[in-house]
Every structure is written in C-alpha cells, then in structure tokens.
C-alpha cells in the first residue's frame, strides 16, 4: 500500500518563488543604482554653482527616491543586510544638504559586501 506524500506548509509554491526572485532582482537593481546616484547627489550638493543640467539631474534623483516606498525590513529579510536603511539615511541627509560622508562610507562598505556575496551566488 502506497502512502501519499504530504506537503508541508513550509514548502513554497513555484509562484511564490518566482515572486521572491523578482523582488530580489528588483531590490538588487535599486541598490546598484543607489551606489551610483547617492555619491552623485553628494557631489551635486558639494558643487557651489551647479549647472541647470545638474540641477535637473538632482530633481530627477530626488523624485526617484521620493517615489520609492522604503521598507527597510525588506533588505534585512532578503539579504540579511541593513542596506535599505543605509540608502534611506544617506538620502535623507543629502536632501537636507547635510554631510553624509560617514553614511556613504557605511553604505559603500555594505554594498561591496553584498556584491561579493551576489558574485558567489551568481557563480553557482
């Protein structure tokens, strides 16, 4: 007599796996973009006489971050990392035109750690 295999409630359905994979990829892209935009925004803040193009770029960058709903727990859950919190803190300091050098350094350090981990994962 064959016994039926019971599926545990802890097993994720393929649709959920696909959604999780999509969320991870989107978050990775956002973090990679942030690694370029946050230092650029910092440089724009330091520029005493920005050009009209630089000012337009700054407005675009700020709008990107203002449209993003920061849920700092997401990166902790998906990457075991406070990277979204670091992005949020950096952005807030930069739009207040405060010095965010320390926060950018923390962000960069964590970003580099994540990139190393992602490289290992992608190689598998």
Coordinates of N, CA, C and O in Angstrom, one line a residue:
X1 N 0.8 -1.2 0.0 CA 0.0 0.0 0.0 C 0.9 1.2 0.0 O 1.8 1.4 0.8
X2 N 0.6 2.1 -0.9 CA 1.4 3.3 -1.1 C 0.9 4.4 -0.1 O -0.3 4.6 0.0
X3 N 1.8 5.1 0.5 CA 1.4 6.2 1.3 C 1.5 7.5 0.4 O 2.5 7.6 -0.3
X4 N 0.6 8.4 0.6 CA 0.7 9.6 -0.1 C 1.6 10.5 0.6 O 1.7 10.6 1.8
X5 N 2.4 11.3 -0.3 CA 3.3 12.2 0.3 C 2.5 13.5 0.7 O 1.8 14.0 -0.1
X6 N 2.7 13.9 1.9 CA 2.1 15.1 2.4 C 3.0 16.3 2.2 O 4.2 16.2 2.5
X7 N 2.5 17.3 1.7 CA 3.3 18.5 1.5 C 3.2 19.4 2.8 O 2.2 19.6 3.3
X8 N 4.4 19.8 3.2 CA 4.5 20.6 4.4 C 4.0 22.0 4.1 O 4.2 22.5 2.9
X9 N 3.5 22.7 5.0 CA 3.1 24.1 4.8 C 4.4 25.0 4.7 O 4.3 26.1 4.2
X10 N 5.5 24.5 5.0 CA 6.8 25.2 4.9 C 7.3 25.2 3.5 O 8.3 25.9 3.2
X11 N 6.8 24.5 2.6 CA 7.2 24.5 1.2 C 6.6 25.6 0.4 O 5.4 25.8 0.4
X12 N 7.5 26.3 -0.3 CA 7.0 27.5 -1.0 C 6.5 27.1 -2.4 O 7.1 26.2 -3.1
X13 N 5.4 27.6 -2.8 CA 4.9 27.3 -4.2 C 5.7 28.0 -5.2 O 6.4 29.0 -5.0
X14 N 5.7 27.4 -6.4 CA 6.6 28.0 -7.5 C 6.2 29.4 -7.8 O 7.1 30.2 -8.1
X15 N 5.0 29.8 -7.7 CA 4.6 31.2 -8.0 C 5.2 32.1 -7.0 O 5.7 33.2 -7.3
X16 N 5.2 31.7 -5.7 CA 5.9 32.5 -4.7 C 7.4 32.6 -4.9 O 8.0 33.6 -4.6
X17 N 8.0 31.5 -5.3 CA 9.4 31.5 -5.6 C 9.7 32.5 -6.7 O 10.7 33.3 -6.6
X18 N 8.9 32.5 -7.7 CA 9.1 33.4 -8.8 C 8.9 34.9 -8.4 O 9.7 35.7 -8.7
X19 N 7.9 35.1 -7.5 CA 7.7 36.5 -7.0 C 8.9 36.9 -6.1 O 9.3 38.0 -6.2
X20 N 9.4 36.0 -5.3 CA 10.5 36.3 -4.5 C 11.8 36.6 -5.3 O 12.5 37.5 -5.0
X21 N 12.0 35.8 -6.3 CA 13.1 36.0 -7.2 C 13.0 37.4 -7.9 O 14.0 38.1 -8.0
X22 N 11.8 37.7 -8.3 CA 11.6 39.0 -9.0 C 11.9 40.2 -8.0 O 12.6 41.2 -8.3
X23 N 11.4 40.0 -6.7 CA 11.7 41.0 -5.7 C 13.1 41.2 -5.4 O 13.6 42.3 -5.3
X24 N 13.9 40.1 -5.3 CA 15.3 40.1 -5.1 C 16.0 40.8 -6.2 O 16.9 41.7 -6.0
X25 N 15.7 40.5 -7.5 CA 16.3 41.2 -8.6 C 16.0 42.7 -8.6 O 16.9 43.5 -8.9
X26 N 14.8 43.0 -8.4 CA 14.5 44.5 -8.4 C 15.2 45.2 -7.2 O 15.7 46.3 -7.4
X27 N 15.3 44.6 -6.1 CA 16.0 45.2 -5.0 C 17.5 45.3 -5.3 O 18.1 46.4 -5.0
X28 N 18.0 44.3 -5.9 CA 19.5 44.4 -6.3 C 19.7 45.5 -7.2 O 20.6 46.3 -7.1
X29 N 18.8 45.7 -8.2 CA 18.9 46.8 -9.2 C 18.8 48.1 -8.5 O 19.6 49.0 -8.8
X30 N 17.9 48.3 -7.6 CA 17.8 49.5 -6.9 C 19.0 49.8 -6.1 O 19.5 51.0 -6.0
X31 N 19.6 48.8 -5.4 CA 20.8 49.1 -4.6 C 22.0 49.4 -5.5 O 22.8 50.3 -5.2
X32 N 22.1 48.8 -6.7 CA 23.2 49.1 -7.6 C 23.0 50.5 -8.1 O 24.0 51.3 -8.2
X33 N 21.8 50.9 -8.5 CA 21.6 52.3 -8.9 C 21.9 53.3 -7.8 O 22.5 54.3 -8.1
X34 N 21.5 52.9 -6.6 CA 21.8 53.8 -5.4 C 23.3 54.0 -5.3 O 23.8 55.0 -4.8
X35 N 24.1 52.9 -5.6 CA 25.5 53.0 -5.4 C 26.1 54.1 -6.4 O 27.2 54.6 -6.2
X36 N 25.4 54.4 -7.4 CA 25.8 55.5 -8.3 C 25.2 56.8 -8.0 O 25.8 57.9 -8.1
X37 N 23.9 56.8 -7.7 CA 23.1 58.0 -7.5 C 23.4 58.7 -6.2 O 23.5 60.0 -6.2
X38 N 23.6 58.0 -5.2 CA 23.9 58.7 -3.9 C 25.2 59.5 -3.9 O 25.2 60.6 -3.5
X39 N 26.3 58.9 -4.4 CA 27.6 59.7 -4.5 C 27.4 60.8 -5.4 O 28.0 61.9 -5.2
X40 N 26.7 60.6 -6.5 CA 26.5 61.7 -7.5 C 25.7 62.9 -6.8 O 26.0 64.0 -7.0
X41 N 24.7 62.5 -6.1 CA 23.9 63.5 -5.3 C 24.7 64.2 -4.3 O 24.6 65.5 -4.1
X42 N 25.6 63.5 -3.7 CA 26.6 64.1 -2.7 C 27.5 65.2 -3.4 O 27.7 66.3 -2.9
X43 N 27.9 64.8 -4.6 CA 28.8 65.7 -5.4 C 28.0 66.9 -5.8 O 28.5 68.0 -5.8
X44 N 26.8 66.7 -6.2 CA 26.0 67.9 -6.6 C 25.8 68.8 -5.4 O 25.8 70.1 -5.6
X45 N 25.6 68.3 -4.2 CA 25.5 69.1 -3.1 C 26.7 69.9 -2.8 O 26.6 71.1 -2.3
X46 N 27.9 69.3 -3.0 CA 29.1 70.0 -2.8 C 29.5 71.0 -3.8 O 30.3 71.9 -3.6
X47 N 28.9 70.9 -5.0 CA 29.1 71.9 -6.1 C 28.4 73.2 -5.7 O 27.2 73.3 -5.7
X48 N 29.2 74.2 -5.6 CA 28.7 75.5 -5.2 C 27.8 76.2 -6.2 O 26.9 77.0 -5.9
X49 N 28.1 75.9 -7.5 CA 27.4 76.6 -8.6 C 27.0 75.5 -9.6 O 27.6 75.4 -10.7
X50 N 26.0 74.7 -9.3 CA 25.6 73.7 -10.2 C 25.0 74.3 -11.5 O 24.3 75.3 -11.5
X51 N 25.2 73.6 -12.6 CA 24.6 74.0 -13.9 C 23.1 73.7 -13.9 O 22.6 72.9 -13.1
X52 N 22.4 74.2 -14.8 CA 21.0 73.8 -15.0 C 20.8 72.3 -15.2 O 19.8 71.8 -14.7
X53 N 21.7 71.7 -15.9 CA 21.6 70.3 -16.2 C 21.8 69.5 -14.8 O 21.0 68.6 -14.6
X54 N 22.7 69.9 -14.1 CA 23.0 69.3 -12.8 C 21.8 69.5 -11.8 O 21.4 68.5 -11.1
X55 N 21.2 70.6 -11.8 CA 20.0 70.9 -11.0 C 18.8 70.0 -11.5 O 18.1 69.4 -10.6
X56 N 18.7 69.8 -12.8 CA 17.6 68.9 -13.3 C 17.9 67.5 -12.9 O 17.0 66.8 -12.5
X57 N 19.2 67.1 -12.9 CA 19.6 65.7 -12.5 C 19.2 65.5 -11.0 O 18.7 64.5 -10.7
X58 N 19.5 66.5 -10.2 CA 19.2 66.4 -8.8 C 17.7 66.3 -8.6 O 17.3 65.4 -7.7
X59 N 16.9 67.0 -9.3 CA 15.5 66.9 -9.1 C 15.0 65.5 -9.5 O 14.2 64.9 -8.8
X60 N 15.6 64.9 -10.6 CA 15.2 63.6 -11.0 C 15.6 62.6 -10.0 O 14.8 61.6 -9.7
X61 N 16.8 62.7 -9.4 CA 17.3 61.7 -8.4 C 16.4 61.8 -7.2 O 15.9 60.7 -6.7
X62 N 16.1 63.0 -6.7 CA 15.2 63.1 -5.6 C 13.8 62.5 -5.8 O 13.3 61.9 -4.9
X63 N 13.3 62.7 -7.0 CA 12.0 62.2 -7.3 C 12.0 60.7 -7.3 O 11.0 60.0 -6.9
X64 N 13.1 60.1 -7.8 CA 13.2 58.6 -7.8 C 13.1 58.1 -6.3 O 12.4 57.1 -6.1
X65 N 13.9 58.7 -5.5 CA 13.9 58.2 -4.1 C 12.6 58.6 -3.3 O 12.1 57.8 -2.5
X66 N 12.0 59.7 -3.7 CA 10.7 60.0 -3.0 C 9.6 59.1 -3.5 O 8.6 58.9 -2.7
X67 N 9.7 58.6 -4.7 CA 8.6 57.6 -5.2 C 8.8 56.2 -4.6 O 7.9 55.4 -4.6
X68 N 10.0 55.9 -4.1 CA 10.3 54.6 -3.6 C 9.8 54.5 -2.2 O 10.2 55.4 -1.3
X69 N 9.0 53.6 -1.9 CA 8.5 53.4 -0.5 C 9.5 52.5 0.2 O 9.6 51.3 0.0
X70 N 10.2 53.2 1.1 CA 11.3 52.5 1.9 C 10.7 51.6 2.9 O 10.0 52.0 3.8
X71 N 10.9 50.3 2.8 CA 10.6 49.3 3.8 C 12.0 48.7 4.2 O 12.4 47.7 3.5
X72 N 12.6 49.3 5.2 CA 14.0 48.8 5.5 C 14.1 47.4 5.9 O 15.1 46.8 5.8
X73 N 13.0 46.8 6.3 CA 13.0 45.4 6.7 C 13.1 44.5 5.5 O 13.5 43.3 5.7
X74 N 12.8 45.0 4.3 CA 12.9 44.1 3.1 C 14.3 43.6 2.9 O 14.6 42.5 2.6
X75 N 15.3 44.5 3.0 CA 16.7 44.1 2.7 C 17.2 43.2 3.8 O 18.0 42.3 3.6
X76 N 16.7 43.4 5.0 CA 17.1 42.6 6.2 C 16.5 41.2 5.9 O 17.2 40.2 6.1
X77 N 15.3 41.1 5.5 CA 14.7 39.8 5.2 C 15.3 39.1 4.0 O 15.6 37.9 4.1
X78 N 15.5 39.8 2.9 CA 16.0 39.1 1.7 C 17.5 39.0 1.7 O 18.0 38.0 1.1
X79 N 18.3 39.9 2.2 CA 19.7 39.9 2.1 C 20.5 39.8 3.5 O 21.7 39.8 3.5
X80 N 19.7 39.8 4.6 CA 20.3 39.9 5.9 C 21.3 41.1 5.9 O 22.4 40.9 6.3
X81 N 20.7 42.2 5.5 CA 21.5 43.4 5.4 C 20.7 44.7 5.7 O 19.5 44.7 5.3
X82 N 21.3 45.6 6.3 CA 20.6 46.9 6.6 C 20.8 47.9 5.4 O 20.6 49.1 5.6
X83 N 21.0 47.4 4.2 CA 21.4 48.3 3.1 C 20.3 49.3 2.8 O 20.6 50.5 2.5
X84 N 19.0 48.9 2.8 CA 18.0 49.9 2.5 C 17.9 51.0 3.6 O 17.6 52.1 3.3
X85 N 18.2 50.6 4.8 CA 18.2 51.6 5.9 C 19.3 52.6 5.6 O 19.2 53.8 5.8
X86 N 20.5 52.1 5.2 CA 21.6 53.0 4.8 C 21.3 53.9 3.6 O 21.7 55.1 3.7
X87 N 20.6 53.3 2.6 CA 20.2 54.2 1.5 C 19.3 55.3 2.0 O 19.5 56.4 1.6
X88 N 18.3 54.9 2.8 CA 17.4 55.9 3.3 C 18.0 57.0 4.1 O 17.8 58.2 3.9
X89 N 18.9 56.6 5.0 CA 19.6 57.6 5.9 C 20.5 58.5 5.0 O 20.5 59.7 5.2
X90 N 21.2 57.9 4.1 CA 22.0 58.7 3.2 C 21.2 59.7 2.4 O 21.5 60.9 2.3
X91 N 20.1 59.3 1.8 CA 19.3 60.1 1.0 C 18.7 61.2 1.9 O 18.7 62.4 1.4
X92 N 18.2 60.9 3.0 CA 17.6 62.0 3.9 C 18.6 63.0 4.2 O 18.3 64.2 4.2
X93 N 19.8 62.6 4.6 CA 20.9 63.6 4.9 C 21.2 64.4 3.7 O 21.4 65.7 3.8
X94 N 21.3 63.8 2.5 CA 21.7 64.5 1.3 C 20.6 65.5 0.9 O 21.0 66.6 0.4
X95 N 19.3 65.2 1.0 CA 18.3 66.2 0.6 C 18.2 67.3 1.6 O 17.8 68.4 1.3
X96 N 18.7 67.1 2.8 CA 18.8 68.2 3.8 C 20.1 68.9 3.7 O 20.3 69.9 4.5
X97 N 20.9 68.6 2.7 CA 22.2 69.2 2.4 C 23.1 69.1 3.6 O 23.9 70.0 3.8
X98 N 23.0 68.0 4.3 CA 23.9 67.7 5.4 C 25.1 66.8 4.9 O 25.0 66.2 3.8
X99 N 26.2 66.8 5.6 CA 27.3 66.0 5.3 C 27.0 64.5 5.5 O 26.6 64.1 6.6
X100 N 27.0 63.7 4.5 CA 26.7 62.3 4.6 C 27.9 61.4 4.3 O 27.7 60.3 3.9
X101 N 29.1 62.0 4.5 CA 30.3 61.2 4.2 C 30.3 59.9 4.9 O 30.6 58.8 4.3
X102 N 30.1 60.0 6.2 CA 30.1 58.8 7.0 C 29.1 57.7 6.6 O 29.4 56.5 6.4
X103 N 27.9 58.2 6.3 CA 26.8 57.3 5.9 C 27.1 56.7 4.5 O 26.8 55.5 4.3
X104 N 27.7 57.5 3.6 CA 28.0 57.0 2.3 C 29.1 55.9 2.4 O 29.1 54.9 1.7
X105 N 30.0 56.1 3.4 CA 31.1 55.1 3.6 C 30.5 53.8 4.1 O 30.9 52.7 3.6
X106 N 29.5 53.9 5.0 CA 28.9 52.7 5.5 C 28.1 52.0 4.4 O 28.1 50.8 4.3
X107 N 27.4 52.8 3.6 CA 26.6 52.3 2.5 C 27.6 51.5 1.5 O 27.3 50.4 1.1
X108 N 28.7 52.2 1.2 CA 29.6 51.6 0.2 C 30.2 50.3 0.7 O 30.4 49.3 0.0
X109 N 30.6 50.3 2.0 CA 31.1 49.1 2.6 C 30.1 47.9 2.6 O 30.5 46.8 2.2
X110 N 28.9 48.2 2.9 CA 27.8 47.2 2.9 C 27.5 46.8 1.4 O 27.3 45.6 1.2
X111 N 27.5 47.7 0.5 CA 27.3 47.4 -0.9 C 28.4 46.5 -1.4 O 28.0 45.5 -2.1
X112 N 29.6 46.8 -1.1 CA 30.7 45.9 -1.5 C 30.6 44.5 -1.0 O 30.8 43.5 -1.7
X113 N 30.2 44.4 0.3 CA 30.0 43.1 0.9 C 28.9 42.3 0.1 O 29.0 41.1 -0.2
X114 N 27.8 43.0 -0.1 CA 26.7 42.4 -0.9 C 27.1 42.0 -2.3 O 26.7 40.9 -2.7
X115 N 27.8 42.8 -2.9 CA 28.3 42.5 -4.3 C 29.1 41.2 -4.3 O 29.0 40.4 -5.2
X116 N 30.0 41.1 -3.3 CA 30.8 39.9 -3.2 C 29.9 38.7 -3.0 O 30.1 37.7 -3.7
X117 N 28.9 38.8 -2.1 CA 28.0 37.7 -1.9 C 27.2 37.4 -3.2 O 27.0 36.2 -3.5
X118 N 26.7 38.4 -3.8 CA 26.0 38.2 -5.1 C 26.8 37.5 -6.1 O 26.4 36.7 -6.9
X119 N 28.1 37.9 -6.2 CA 29.0 37.3 -7.1 C 29.2 35.8 -6.9 O 29.2 35.0 -7.8
X120 N 29.3 35.4 -5.6 CA 29.4 34.0 -5.3 C 28.1 33.3 -5.6 O 28.1 32.2 -6.2
X121 N 26.9 33.9 -5.3 CA 25.6 33.3 -5.7 C 25.5 33.1 -7.2 O 25.1 32.1 -7.7
X122 N 25.8 34.2 -7.9 CA 25.7 34.1 -9.4 C 26.6 33.1 -10.0 O 26.3 32.6 -11.1
X123 N 27.7 32.8 -9.4 CA 28.7 31.9 -9.9 C 28.2 30.4 -9.7 O 28.6 29.5 -10.5
X124 N 27.3 30.2 -8.8 CA 26.7 28.9 -8.6 C 25.7 28.5 -9.5 O 24.9 28.8 -10.1

